[in-house]
Tab-separated table of C-alpha atoms in Angstrom:
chain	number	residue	atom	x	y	z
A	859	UNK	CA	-24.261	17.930	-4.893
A	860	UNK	CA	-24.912	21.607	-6.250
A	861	UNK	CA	-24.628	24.663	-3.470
A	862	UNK	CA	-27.901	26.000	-2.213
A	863	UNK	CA	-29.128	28.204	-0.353
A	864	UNK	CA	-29.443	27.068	3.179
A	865	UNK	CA	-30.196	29.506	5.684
A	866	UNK	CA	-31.098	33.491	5.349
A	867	UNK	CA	-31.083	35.866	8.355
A	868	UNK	CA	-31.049	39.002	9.228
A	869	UNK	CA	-30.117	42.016	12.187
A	870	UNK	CA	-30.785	45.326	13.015
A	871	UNK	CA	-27.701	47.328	12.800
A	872	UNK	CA	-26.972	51.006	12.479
A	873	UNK	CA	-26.916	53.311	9.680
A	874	UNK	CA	-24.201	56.725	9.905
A	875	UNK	CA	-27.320	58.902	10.925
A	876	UNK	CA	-27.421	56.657	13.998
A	877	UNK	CA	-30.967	55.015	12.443
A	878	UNK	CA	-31.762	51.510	12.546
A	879	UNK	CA	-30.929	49.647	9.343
A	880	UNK	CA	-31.145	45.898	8.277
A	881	UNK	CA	-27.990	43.745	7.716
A	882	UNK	CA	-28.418	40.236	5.748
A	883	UNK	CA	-26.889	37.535	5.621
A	884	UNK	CA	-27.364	34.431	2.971
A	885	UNK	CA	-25.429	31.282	4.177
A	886	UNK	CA	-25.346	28.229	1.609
A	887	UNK	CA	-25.427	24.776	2.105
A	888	UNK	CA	-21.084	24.341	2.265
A	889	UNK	CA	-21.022	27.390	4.611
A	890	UNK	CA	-20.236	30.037	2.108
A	891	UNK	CA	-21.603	33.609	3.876
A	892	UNK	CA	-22.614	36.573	1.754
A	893	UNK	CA	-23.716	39.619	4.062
A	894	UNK	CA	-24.638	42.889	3.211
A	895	UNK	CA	-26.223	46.144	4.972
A	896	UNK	CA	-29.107	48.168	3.278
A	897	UNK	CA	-28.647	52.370	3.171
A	898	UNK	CA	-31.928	54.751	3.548
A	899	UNK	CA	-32.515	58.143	2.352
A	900	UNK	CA	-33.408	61.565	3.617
A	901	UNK	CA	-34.984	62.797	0.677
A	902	UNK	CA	-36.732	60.055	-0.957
A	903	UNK	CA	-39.401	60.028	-3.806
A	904	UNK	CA	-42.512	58.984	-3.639
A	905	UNK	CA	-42.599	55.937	-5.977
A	906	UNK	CA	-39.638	54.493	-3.895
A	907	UNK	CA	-39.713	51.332	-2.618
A	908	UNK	CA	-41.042	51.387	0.943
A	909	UNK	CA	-38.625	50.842	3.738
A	910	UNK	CA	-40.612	48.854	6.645
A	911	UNK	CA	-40.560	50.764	9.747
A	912	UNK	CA	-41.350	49.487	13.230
A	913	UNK	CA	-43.126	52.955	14.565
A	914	UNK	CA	-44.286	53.304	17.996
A	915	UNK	CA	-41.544	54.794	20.541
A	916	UNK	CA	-38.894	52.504	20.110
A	917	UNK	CA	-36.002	54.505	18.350
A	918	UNK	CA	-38.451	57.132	17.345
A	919	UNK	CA	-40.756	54.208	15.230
A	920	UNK	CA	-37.629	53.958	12.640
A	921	UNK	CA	-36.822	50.532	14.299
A	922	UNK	CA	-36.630	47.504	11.465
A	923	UNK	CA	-37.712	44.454	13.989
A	924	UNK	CA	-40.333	43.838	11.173
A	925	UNK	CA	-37.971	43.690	8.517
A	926	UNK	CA	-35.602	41.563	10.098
A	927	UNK	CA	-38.142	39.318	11.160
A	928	UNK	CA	-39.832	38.676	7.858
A	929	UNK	CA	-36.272	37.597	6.392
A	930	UNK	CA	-35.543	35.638	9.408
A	931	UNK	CA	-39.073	33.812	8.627
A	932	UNK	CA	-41.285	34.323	5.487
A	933	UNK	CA	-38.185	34.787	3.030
A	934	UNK	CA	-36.227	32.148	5.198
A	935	UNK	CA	-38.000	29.591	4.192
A	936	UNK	CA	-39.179	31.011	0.739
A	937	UNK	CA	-35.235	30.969	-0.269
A	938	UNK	CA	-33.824	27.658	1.392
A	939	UNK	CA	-32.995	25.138	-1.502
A	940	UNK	CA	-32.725	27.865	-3.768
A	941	UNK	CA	-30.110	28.398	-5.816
A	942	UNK	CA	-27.714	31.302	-5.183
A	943	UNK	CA	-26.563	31.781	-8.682
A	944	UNK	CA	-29.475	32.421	-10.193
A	945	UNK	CA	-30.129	36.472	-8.969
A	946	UNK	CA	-33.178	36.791	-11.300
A	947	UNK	CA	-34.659	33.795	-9.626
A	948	UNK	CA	-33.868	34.783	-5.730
A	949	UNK	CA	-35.203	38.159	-6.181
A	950	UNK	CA	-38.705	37.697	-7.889
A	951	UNK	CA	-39.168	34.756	-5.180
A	952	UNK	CA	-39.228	37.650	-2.891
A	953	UNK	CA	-41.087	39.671	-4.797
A	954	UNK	CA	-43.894	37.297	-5.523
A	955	UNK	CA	-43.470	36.465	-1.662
A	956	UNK	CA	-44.758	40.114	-0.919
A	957	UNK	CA	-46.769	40.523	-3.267
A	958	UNK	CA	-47.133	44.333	-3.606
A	959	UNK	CA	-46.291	46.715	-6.173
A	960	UNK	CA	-43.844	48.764	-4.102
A	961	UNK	CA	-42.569	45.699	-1.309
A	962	UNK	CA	-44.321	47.280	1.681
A	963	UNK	CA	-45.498	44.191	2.939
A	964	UNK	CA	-42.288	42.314	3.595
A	965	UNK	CA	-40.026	45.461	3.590
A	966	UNK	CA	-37.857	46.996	0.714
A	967	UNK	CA	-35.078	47.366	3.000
A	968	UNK	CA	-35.717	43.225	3.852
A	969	UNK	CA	-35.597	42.384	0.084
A	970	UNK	CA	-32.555	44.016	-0.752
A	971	UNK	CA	-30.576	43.066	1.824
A	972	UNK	CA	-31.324	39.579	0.988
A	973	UNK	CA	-30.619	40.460	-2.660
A	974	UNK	CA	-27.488	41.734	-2.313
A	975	UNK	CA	-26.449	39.076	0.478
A	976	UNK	CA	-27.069	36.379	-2.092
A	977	UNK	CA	-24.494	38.150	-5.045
A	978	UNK	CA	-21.830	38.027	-2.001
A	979	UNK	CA	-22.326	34.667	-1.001
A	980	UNK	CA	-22.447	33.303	-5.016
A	981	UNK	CA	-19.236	35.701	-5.356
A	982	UNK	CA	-17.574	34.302	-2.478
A	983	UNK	CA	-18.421	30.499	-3.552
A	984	UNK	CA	-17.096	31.302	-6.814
A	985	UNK	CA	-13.683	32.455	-5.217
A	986	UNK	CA	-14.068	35.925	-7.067
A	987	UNK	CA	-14.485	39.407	-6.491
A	988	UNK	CA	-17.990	40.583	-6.590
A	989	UNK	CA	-17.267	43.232	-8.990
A	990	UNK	CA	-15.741	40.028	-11.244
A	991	UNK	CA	-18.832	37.592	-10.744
A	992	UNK	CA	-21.101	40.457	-11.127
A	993	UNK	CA	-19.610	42.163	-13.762
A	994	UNK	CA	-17.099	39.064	-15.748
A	995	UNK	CA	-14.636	41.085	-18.093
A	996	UNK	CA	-16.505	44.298	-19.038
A	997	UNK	CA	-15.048	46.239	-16.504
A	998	UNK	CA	-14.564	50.228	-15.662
A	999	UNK	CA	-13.764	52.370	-12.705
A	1000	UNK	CA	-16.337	55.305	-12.846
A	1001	UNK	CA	-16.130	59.141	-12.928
A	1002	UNK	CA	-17.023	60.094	-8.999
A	1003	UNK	CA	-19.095	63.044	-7.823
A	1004	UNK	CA	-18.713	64.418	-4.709
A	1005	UNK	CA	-20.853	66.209	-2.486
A	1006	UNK	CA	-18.905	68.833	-0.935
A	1007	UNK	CA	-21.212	71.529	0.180
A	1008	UNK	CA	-24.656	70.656	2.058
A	1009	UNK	CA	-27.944	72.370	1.358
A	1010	UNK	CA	-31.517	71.355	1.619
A	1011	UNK	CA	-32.564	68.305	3.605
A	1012	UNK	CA	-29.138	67.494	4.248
A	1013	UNK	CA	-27.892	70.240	6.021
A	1014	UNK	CA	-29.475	73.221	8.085
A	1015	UNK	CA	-28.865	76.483	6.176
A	1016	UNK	CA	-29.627	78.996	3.972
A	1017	UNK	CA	-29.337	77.363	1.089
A	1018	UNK	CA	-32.197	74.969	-0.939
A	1019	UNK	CA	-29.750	73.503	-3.229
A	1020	UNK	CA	-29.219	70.490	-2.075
A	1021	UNK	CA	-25.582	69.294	-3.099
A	1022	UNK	CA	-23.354	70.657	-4.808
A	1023	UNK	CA	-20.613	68.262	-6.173
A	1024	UNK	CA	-17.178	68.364	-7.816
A	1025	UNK	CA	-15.617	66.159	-10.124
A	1026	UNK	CA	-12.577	65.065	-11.877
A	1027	UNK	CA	-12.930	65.988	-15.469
A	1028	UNK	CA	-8.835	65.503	-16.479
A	1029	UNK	CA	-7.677	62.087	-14.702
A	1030	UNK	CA	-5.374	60.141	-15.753
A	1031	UNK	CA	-6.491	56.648	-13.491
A	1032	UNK	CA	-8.970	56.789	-10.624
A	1033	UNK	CA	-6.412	57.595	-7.980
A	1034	UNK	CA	-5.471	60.697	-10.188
A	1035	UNK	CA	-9.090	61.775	-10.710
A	1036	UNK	CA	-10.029	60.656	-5.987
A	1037	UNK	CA	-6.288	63.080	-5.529
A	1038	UNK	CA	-7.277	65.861	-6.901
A	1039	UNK	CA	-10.901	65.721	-5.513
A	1040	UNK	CA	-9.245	65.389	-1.890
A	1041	UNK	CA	-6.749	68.204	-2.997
A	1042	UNK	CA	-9.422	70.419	-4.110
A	1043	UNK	CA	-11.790	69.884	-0.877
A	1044	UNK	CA	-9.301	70.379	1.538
A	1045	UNK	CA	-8.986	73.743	-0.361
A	1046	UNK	CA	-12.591	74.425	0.113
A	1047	UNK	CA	-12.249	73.645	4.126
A	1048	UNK	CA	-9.832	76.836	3.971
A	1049	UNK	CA	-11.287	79.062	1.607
A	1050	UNK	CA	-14.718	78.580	3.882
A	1051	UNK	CA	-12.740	79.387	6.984
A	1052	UNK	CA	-11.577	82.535	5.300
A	1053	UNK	CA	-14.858	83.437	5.051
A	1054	UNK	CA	-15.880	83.446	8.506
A	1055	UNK	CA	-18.058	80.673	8.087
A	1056	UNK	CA	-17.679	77.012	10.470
A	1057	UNK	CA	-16.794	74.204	8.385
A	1058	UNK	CA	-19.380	71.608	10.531
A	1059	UNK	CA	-20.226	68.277	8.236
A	1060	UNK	CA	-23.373	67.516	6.827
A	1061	UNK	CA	-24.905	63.775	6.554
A	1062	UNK	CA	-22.656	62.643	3.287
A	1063	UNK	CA	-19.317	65.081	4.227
A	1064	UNK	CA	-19.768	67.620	2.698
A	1065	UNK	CA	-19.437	71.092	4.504
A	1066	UNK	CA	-22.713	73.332	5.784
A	1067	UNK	CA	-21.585	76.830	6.070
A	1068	UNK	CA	-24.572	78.895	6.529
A	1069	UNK	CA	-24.579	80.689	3.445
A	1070	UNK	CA	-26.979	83.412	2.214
A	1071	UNK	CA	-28.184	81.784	-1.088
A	1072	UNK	CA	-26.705	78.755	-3.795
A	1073	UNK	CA	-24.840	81.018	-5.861
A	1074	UNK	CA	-22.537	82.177	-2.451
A	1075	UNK	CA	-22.026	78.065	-2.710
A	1076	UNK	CA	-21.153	77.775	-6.475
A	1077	UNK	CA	-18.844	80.497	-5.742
A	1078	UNK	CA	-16.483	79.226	-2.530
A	1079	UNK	CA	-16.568	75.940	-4.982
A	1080	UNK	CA	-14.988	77.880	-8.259
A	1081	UNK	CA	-12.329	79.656	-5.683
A	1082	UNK	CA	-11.275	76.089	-4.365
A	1083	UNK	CA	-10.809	74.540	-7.597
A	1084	UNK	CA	-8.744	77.611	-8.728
A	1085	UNK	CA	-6.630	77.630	-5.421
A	1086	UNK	CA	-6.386	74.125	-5.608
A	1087	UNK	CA	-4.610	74.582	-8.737
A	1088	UNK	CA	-6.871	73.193	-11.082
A	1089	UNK	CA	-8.736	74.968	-14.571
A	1090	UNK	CA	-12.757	75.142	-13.684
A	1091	UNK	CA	-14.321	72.867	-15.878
A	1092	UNK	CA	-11.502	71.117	-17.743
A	1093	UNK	CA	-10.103	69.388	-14.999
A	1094	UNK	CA	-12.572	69.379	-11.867
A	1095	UNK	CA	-16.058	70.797	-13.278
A	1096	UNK	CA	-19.353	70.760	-10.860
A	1097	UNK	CA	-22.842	69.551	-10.944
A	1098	UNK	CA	-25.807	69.811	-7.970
A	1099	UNK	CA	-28.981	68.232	-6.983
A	1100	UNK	CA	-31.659	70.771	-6.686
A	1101	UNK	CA	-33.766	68.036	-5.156
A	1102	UNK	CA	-36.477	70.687	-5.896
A	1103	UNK	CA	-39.585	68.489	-5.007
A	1104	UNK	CA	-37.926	69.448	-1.629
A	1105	UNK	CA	-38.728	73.401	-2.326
A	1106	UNK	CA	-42.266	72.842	-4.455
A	1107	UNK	CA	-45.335	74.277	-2.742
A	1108	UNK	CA	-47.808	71.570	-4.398
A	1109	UNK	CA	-50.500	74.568	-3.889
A	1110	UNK	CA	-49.308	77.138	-5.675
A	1111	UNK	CA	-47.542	75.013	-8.559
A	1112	UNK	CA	-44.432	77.566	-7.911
A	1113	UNK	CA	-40.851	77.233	-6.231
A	1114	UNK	CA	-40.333	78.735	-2.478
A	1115	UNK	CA	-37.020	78.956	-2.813
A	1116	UNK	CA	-34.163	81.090	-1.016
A	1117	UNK	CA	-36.970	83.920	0.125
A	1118	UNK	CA	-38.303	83.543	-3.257
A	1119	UNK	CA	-41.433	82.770	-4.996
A	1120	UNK	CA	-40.808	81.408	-8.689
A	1121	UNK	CA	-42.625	80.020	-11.095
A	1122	UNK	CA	-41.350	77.016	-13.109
A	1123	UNK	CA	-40.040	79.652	-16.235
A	1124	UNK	CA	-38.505	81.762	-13.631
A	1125	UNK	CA	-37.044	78.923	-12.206
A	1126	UNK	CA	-35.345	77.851	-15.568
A	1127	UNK	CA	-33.829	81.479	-16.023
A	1128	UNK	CA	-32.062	80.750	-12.357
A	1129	UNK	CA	-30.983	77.815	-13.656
A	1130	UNK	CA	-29.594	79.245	-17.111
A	1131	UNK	CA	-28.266	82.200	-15.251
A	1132	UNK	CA	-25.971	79.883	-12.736
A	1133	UNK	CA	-24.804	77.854	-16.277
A	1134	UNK	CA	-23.721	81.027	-17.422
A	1135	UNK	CA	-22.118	82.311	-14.698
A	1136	UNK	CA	-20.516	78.938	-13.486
A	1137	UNK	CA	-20.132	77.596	-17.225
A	1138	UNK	CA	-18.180	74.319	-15.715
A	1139	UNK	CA	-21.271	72.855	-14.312
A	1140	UNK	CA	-21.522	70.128	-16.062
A	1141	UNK	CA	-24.795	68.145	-14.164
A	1142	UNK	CA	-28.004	69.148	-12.831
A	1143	UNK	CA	-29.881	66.793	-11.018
A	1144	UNK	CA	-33.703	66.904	-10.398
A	1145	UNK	CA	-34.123	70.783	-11.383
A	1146	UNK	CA	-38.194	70.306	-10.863
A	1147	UNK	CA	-40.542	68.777	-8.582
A	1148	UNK	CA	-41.328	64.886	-9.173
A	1149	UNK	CA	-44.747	65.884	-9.416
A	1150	UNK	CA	-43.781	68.387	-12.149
A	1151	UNK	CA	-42.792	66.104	-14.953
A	1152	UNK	CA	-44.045	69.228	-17.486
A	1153	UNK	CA	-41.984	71.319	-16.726
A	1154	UNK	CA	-38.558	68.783	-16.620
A	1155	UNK	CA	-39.451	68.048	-20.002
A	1156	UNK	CA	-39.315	71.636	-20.738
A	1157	UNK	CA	-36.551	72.411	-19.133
A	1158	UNK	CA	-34.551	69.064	-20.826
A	1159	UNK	CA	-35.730	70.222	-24.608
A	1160	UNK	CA	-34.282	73.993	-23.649
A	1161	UNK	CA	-31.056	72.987	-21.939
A	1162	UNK	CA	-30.553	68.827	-22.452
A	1163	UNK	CA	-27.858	69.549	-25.048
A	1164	UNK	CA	-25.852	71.985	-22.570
A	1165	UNK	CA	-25.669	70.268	-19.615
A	1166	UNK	CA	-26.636	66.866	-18.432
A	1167	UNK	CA	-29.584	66.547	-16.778
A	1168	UNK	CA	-30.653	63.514	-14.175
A	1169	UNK	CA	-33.752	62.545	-13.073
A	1170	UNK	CA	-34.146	60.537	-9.682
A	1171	UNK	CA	-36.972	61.531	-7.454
A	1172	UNK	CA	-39.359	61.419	-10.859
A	1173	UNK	CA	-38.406	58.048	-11.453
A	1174	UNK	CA	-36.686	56.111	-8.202
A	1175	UNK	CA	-34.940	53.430	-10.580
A	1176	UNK	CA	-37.816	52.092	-11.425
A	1177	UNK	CA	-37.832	50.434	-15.078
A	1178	UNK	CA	-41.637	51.222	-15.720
A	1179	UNK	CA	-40.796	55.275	-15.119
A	1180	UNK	CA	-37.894	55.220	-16.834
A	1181	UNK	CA	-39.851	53.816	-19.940
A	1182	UNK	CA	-41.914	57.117	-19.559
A	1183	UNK	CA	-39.783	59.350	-18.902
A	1184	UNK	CA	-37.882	58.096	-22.083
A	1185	UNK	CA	-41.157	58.625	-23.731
A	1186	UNK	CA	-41.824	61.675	-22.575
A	1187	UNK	CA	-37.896	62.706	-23.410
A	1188	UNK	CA	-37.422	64.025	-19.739
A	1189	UNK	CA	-34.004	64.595	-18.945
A	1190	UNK	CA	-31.036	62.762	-20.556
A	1191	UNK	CA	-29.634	60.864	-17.252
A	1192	UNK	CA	-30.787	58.825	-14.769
A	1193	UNK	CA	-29.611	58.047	-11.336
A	1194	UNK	CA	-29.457	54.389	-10.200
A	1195	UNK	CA	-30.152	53.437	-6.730
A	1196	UNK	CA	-30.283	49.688	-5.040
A	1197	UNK	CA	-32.898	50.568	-2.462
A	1198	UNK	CA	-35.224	52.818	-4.415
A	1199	UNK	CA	-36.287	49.278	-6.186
A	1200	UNK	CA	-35.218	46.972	-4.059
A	1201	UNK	CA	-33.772	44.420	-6.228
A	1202	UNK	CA	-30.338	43.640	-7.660
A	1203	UNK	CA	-32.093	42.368	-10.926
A	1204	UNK	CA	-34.609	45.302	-10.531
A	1205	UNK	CA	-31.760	47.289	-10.835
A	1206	UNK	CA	-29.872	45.620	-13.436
A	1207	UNK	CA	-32.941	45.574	-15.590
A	1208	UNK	CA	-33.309	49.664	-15.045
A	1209	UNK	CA	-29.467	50.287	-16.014
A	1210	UNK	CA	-29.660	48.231	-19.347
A	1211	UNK	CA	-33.295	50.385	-20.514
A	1212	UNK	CA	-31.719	53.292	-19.729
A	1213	UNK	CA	-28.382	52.291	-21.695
A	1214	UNK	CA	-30.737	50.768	-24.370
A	1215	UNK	CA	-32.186	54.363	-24.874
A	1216	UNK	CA	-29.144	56.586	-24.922
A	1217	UNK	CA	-29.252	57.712	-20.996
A	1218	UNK	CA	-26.545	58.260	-19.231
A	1219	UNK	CA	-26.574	56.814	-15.886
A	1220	UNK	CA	-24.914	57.813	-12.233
A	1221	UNK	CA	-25.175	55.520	-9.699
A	1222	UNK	CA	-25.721	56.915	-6.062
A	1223	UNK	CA	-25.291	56.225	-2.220
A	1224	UNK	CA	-27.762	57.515	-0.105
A	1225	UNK	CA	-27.320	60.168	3.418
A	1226	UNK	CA	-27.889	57.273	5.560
A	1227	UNK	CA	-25.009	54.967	4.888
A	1228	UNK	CA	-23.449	51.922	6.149
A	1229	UNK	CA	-19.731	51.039	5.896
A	1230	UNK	CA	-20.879	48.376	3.091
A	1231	UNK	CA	-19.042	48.557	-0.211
A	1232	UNK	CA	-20.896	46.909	-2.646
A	1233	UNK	CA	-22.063	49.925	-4.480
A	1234	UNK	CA	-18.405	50.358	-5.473
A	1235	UNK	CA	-18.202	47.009	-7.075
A	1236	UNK	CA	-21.612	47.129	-8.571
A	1237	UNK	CA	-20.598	50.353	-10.154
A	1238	UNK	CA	-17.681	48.836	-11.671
A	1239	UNK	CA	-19.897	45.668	-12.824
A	1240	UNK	CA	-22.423	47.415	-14.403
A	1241	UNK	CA	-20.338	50.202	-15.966
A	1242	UNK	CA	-22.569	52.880	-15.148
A	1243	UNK	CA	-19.927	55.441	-15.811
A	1244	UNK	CA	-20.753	57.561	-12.894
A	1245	UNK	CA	-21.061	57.325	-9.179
A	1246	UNK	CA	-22.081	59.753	-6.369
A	1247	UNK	CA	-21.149	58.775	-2.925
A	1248	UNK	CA	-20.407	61.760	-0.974
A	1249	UNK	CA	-17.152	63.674	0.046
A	1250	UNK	CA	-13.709	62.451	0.750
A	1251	UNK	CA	-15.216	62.735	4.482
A	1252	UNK	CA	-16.815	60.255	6.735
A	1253	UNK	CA	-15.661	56.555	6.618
A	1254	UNK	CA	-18.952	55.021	4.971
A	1255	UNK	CA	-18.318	56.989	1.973
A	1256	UNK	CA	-14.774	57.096	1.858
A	1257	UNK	CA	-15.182	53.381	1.916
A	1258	UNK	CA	-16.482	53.059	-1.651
A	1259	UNK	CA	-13.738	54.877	-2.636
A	1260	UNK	CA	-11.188	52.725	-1.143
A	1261	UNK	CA	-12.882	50.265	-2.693
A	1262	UNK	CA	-12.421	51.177	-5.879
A	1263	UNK	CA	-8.787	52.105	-5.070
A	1264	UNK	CA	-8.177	48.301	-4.491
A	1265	UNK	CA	-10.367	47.809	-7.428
A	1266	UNK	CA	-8.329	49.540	-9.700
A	1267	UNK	CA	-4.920	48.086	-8.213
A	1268	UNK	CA	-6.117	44.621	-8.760
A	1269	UNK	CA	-6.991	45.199	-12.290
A	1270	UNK	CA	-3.821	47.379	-13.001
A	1271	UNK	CA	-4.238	50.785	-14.444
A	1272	UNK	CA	-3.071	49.631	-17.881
A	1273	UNK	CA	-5.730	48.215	-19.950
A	1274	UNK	CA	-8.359	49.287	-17.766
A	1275	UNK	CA	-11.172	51.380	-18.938
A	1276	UNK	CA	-11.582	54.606	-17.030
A	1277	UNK	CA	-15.059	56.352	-17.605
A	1278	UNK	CA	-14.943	59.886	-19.047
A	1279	UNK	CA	-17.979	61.957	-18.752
A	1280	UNK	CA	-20.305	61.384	-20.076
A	1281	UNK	CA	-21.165	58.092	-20.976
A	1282	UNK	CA	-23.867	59.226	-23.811
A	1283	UNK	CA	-23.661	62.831	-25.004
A	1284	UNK	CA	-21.073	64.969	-25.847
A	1285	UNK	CA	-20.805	67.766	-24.202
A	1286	UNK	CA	-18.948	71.285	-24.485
A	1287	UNK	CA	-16.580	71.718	-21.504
């Protein structure tokens, strides 16, 4: 008799802002138990997938009762019988369940906790590693970035960038590339104290000091590499997340940003004057508005061969954007993440368009985390070459890269392929 699905359920658990999140779990028919626990963002796009909310006064209306009851009932009984090793299958069950073209009716954050429940349960019943089932032979450990210094809507200071990341350029295995990233930011902890400035955490570890303007940031982050021991740009290099949507005033089609008032030209000349004063950014992600797709094509055409550029808030991993944007020849990256769909096939399907087309691709965690793992072992499935999932601080990001520690042990550094940036386009260093 073939394994099934028997039973899906669900619980509201707790995400590391201290926000109600779902867990799932997807139990077959000889017992096997997948379970998996579904992030949610801070600054989120507006073609995301919705996240169902309770509202009213319980937990500030951010409780997921709803949620958790439509798996527990509706997808439940939609699922039992079915298969677990057909993904493609499980997840457009649910999505014909809800029947809407962004999951707001059953819950994004429903969906892809089933989703992902149901690879962990088919990976467990298999007797493999997820990465393994997910991913078979094809393997590689991915080039991290880490968010080190807070701006934006993930931290309260001066500064409108919203993260600024390091990475390990030179590295000879993963655990040579995660070293010197932990070497490097406990550098940065005392070159901010130096400064007068409180080294308090913002939501993915990375420090807040209240800081006058972004290139103060870019600075204490080229001192710390160089104290650190390390050459800027050859072996740890930086990239940021404007996240400028965040900083858009919609009314005047210009940028507030840092006491300023730019338009979207003067914008790219603060952009192009931060490459050349920081030439070892490497990646700039979301340098315009995701209502202001002009301009990012612009900006792309003028500075695409230079430095990568990712999109996410203009396109939320959804396959249909990414087929304009592609079109449209807006940026030259795209960042992947599970819950902006709400699918694991969703998601699959986005990754191989973007590959299909010459896009690089970084997959990402988002600021409200759980201590689940699977985005490490996805990463390594789907070789997407990169992966942002915070500092070396806090334990639900420093998770992942465990993870992929134990990852990398179990397929032995020899033989295994090791991402180098980027994945696409060469690039000048």
């Amino acid at each position: 008799m073939s394994v099934v699905i028997d039973v899906v359920k669900a619980r509201e658990v707790f995400d590391s802002r201290g926000n109600p999140t779902v867990e799932a779990d997807v139990i077959l028919s000889d017992g096997t138990l997948g379970r998996a626990e579904v992030p949610s963002g801070a600054s989120t796009g507006a073609n995301e997938a919705v996240e169902l909310r309770d509202g009213g006064q319980r937990l500030q209306g951010k409780g997921t009762t709803k949620a958790v009851n439509n798996v527990n009932t509706e997808i439940n009984d939609a699922l039992h019988g079915v298969s677990p090793f057909n993904q493609a299958q499980v997840d457009q069950i649910m999505i014909d369940l809800d029947g809407t073209p962004n999951k707001e009716r059953l819950g994004a954050n429903a969906i892809l906790g089933v989703s992902m429940a149901t690879c962990r349960a088919a990976a467990a019943e298999t007797h493999q590693p997820l990465y393994r089932y997910l991913g078979g032979t094809d393997l590689e450990l991915p080039q991290t970035f880490h968010n080190v210094i807070n701006g934006g809507e993930h931290a309260d200071n001066g500064i409108d960038i919203q993260e600024f990341m390091i990475t390990a350029v030179d590295r000879s295995s993963f655990r040579d590339g995660f070293e010197k990233i932990v070497n490097t930011y406990h550098t940065l902890k005392k070159v901010i104290e130096k400064a007068g400035y409180t080294t308090g955490l913002g939501d993915e570890g990375g420090f807040a000091p209240d800081l006058d303007n972004s290139e103060a940031a870019l600075q204490m982050l080229h001192n710390a590499i160089v104290q650190a021991g390390y050459v800027p740009g050859k072996e740890i290099a930086i990239a940021f997340d404007a996240a400028a949507s965040y900083f858009y005033n919609t009314q005047t089609k210009q940028y507030d940003f840092e006491g300023q008032h730019l338009s979207p030209d003067a914008l790219s000349d603060y952009y192009a004057k931060l490459l050349a004063q920081f030439p070892e950014i490497i990646s700039i992600e979301d340098p315009y508005s995701e209502d202001d797709w002009e301009n990012f094509v612009k900006f792309t055409k003028k500075y695409g061969d230079q430095v990568q550029i990712v999109t996410d808030d203009n396109v939320c991993t959804n396959p249909t954007l990414f087929a304009k944007a592609i079109k449209m020849g807006m940026a030259n990256a795209f960042l992947i993440k599970l819950n902006q769909i709400g699918t694991v096939t969703e998601t699959l399907t986005a990754i191989r368009l973007a590959r299909k087309n010459g896009y690089a691709t970084m997959m990402s965690h988002r600021s409200g985390e759980t201590g689940d793992t699977f985005l490490a072992d996805f990463t390594v499935a789907t070789r997407t070459a990169q992966l942002k999932s915070g500092a070396p601080a806090r334990s639900e990001r420093v998770e992942k890269y465990n993870q992929l520690l134990r990852i990398e042990e179990e397929l032995g550094t020899t033989g295994t392929r090791l991402a180098h940036f980027p994945d696409s386009v060469d690039y000048d260093l």
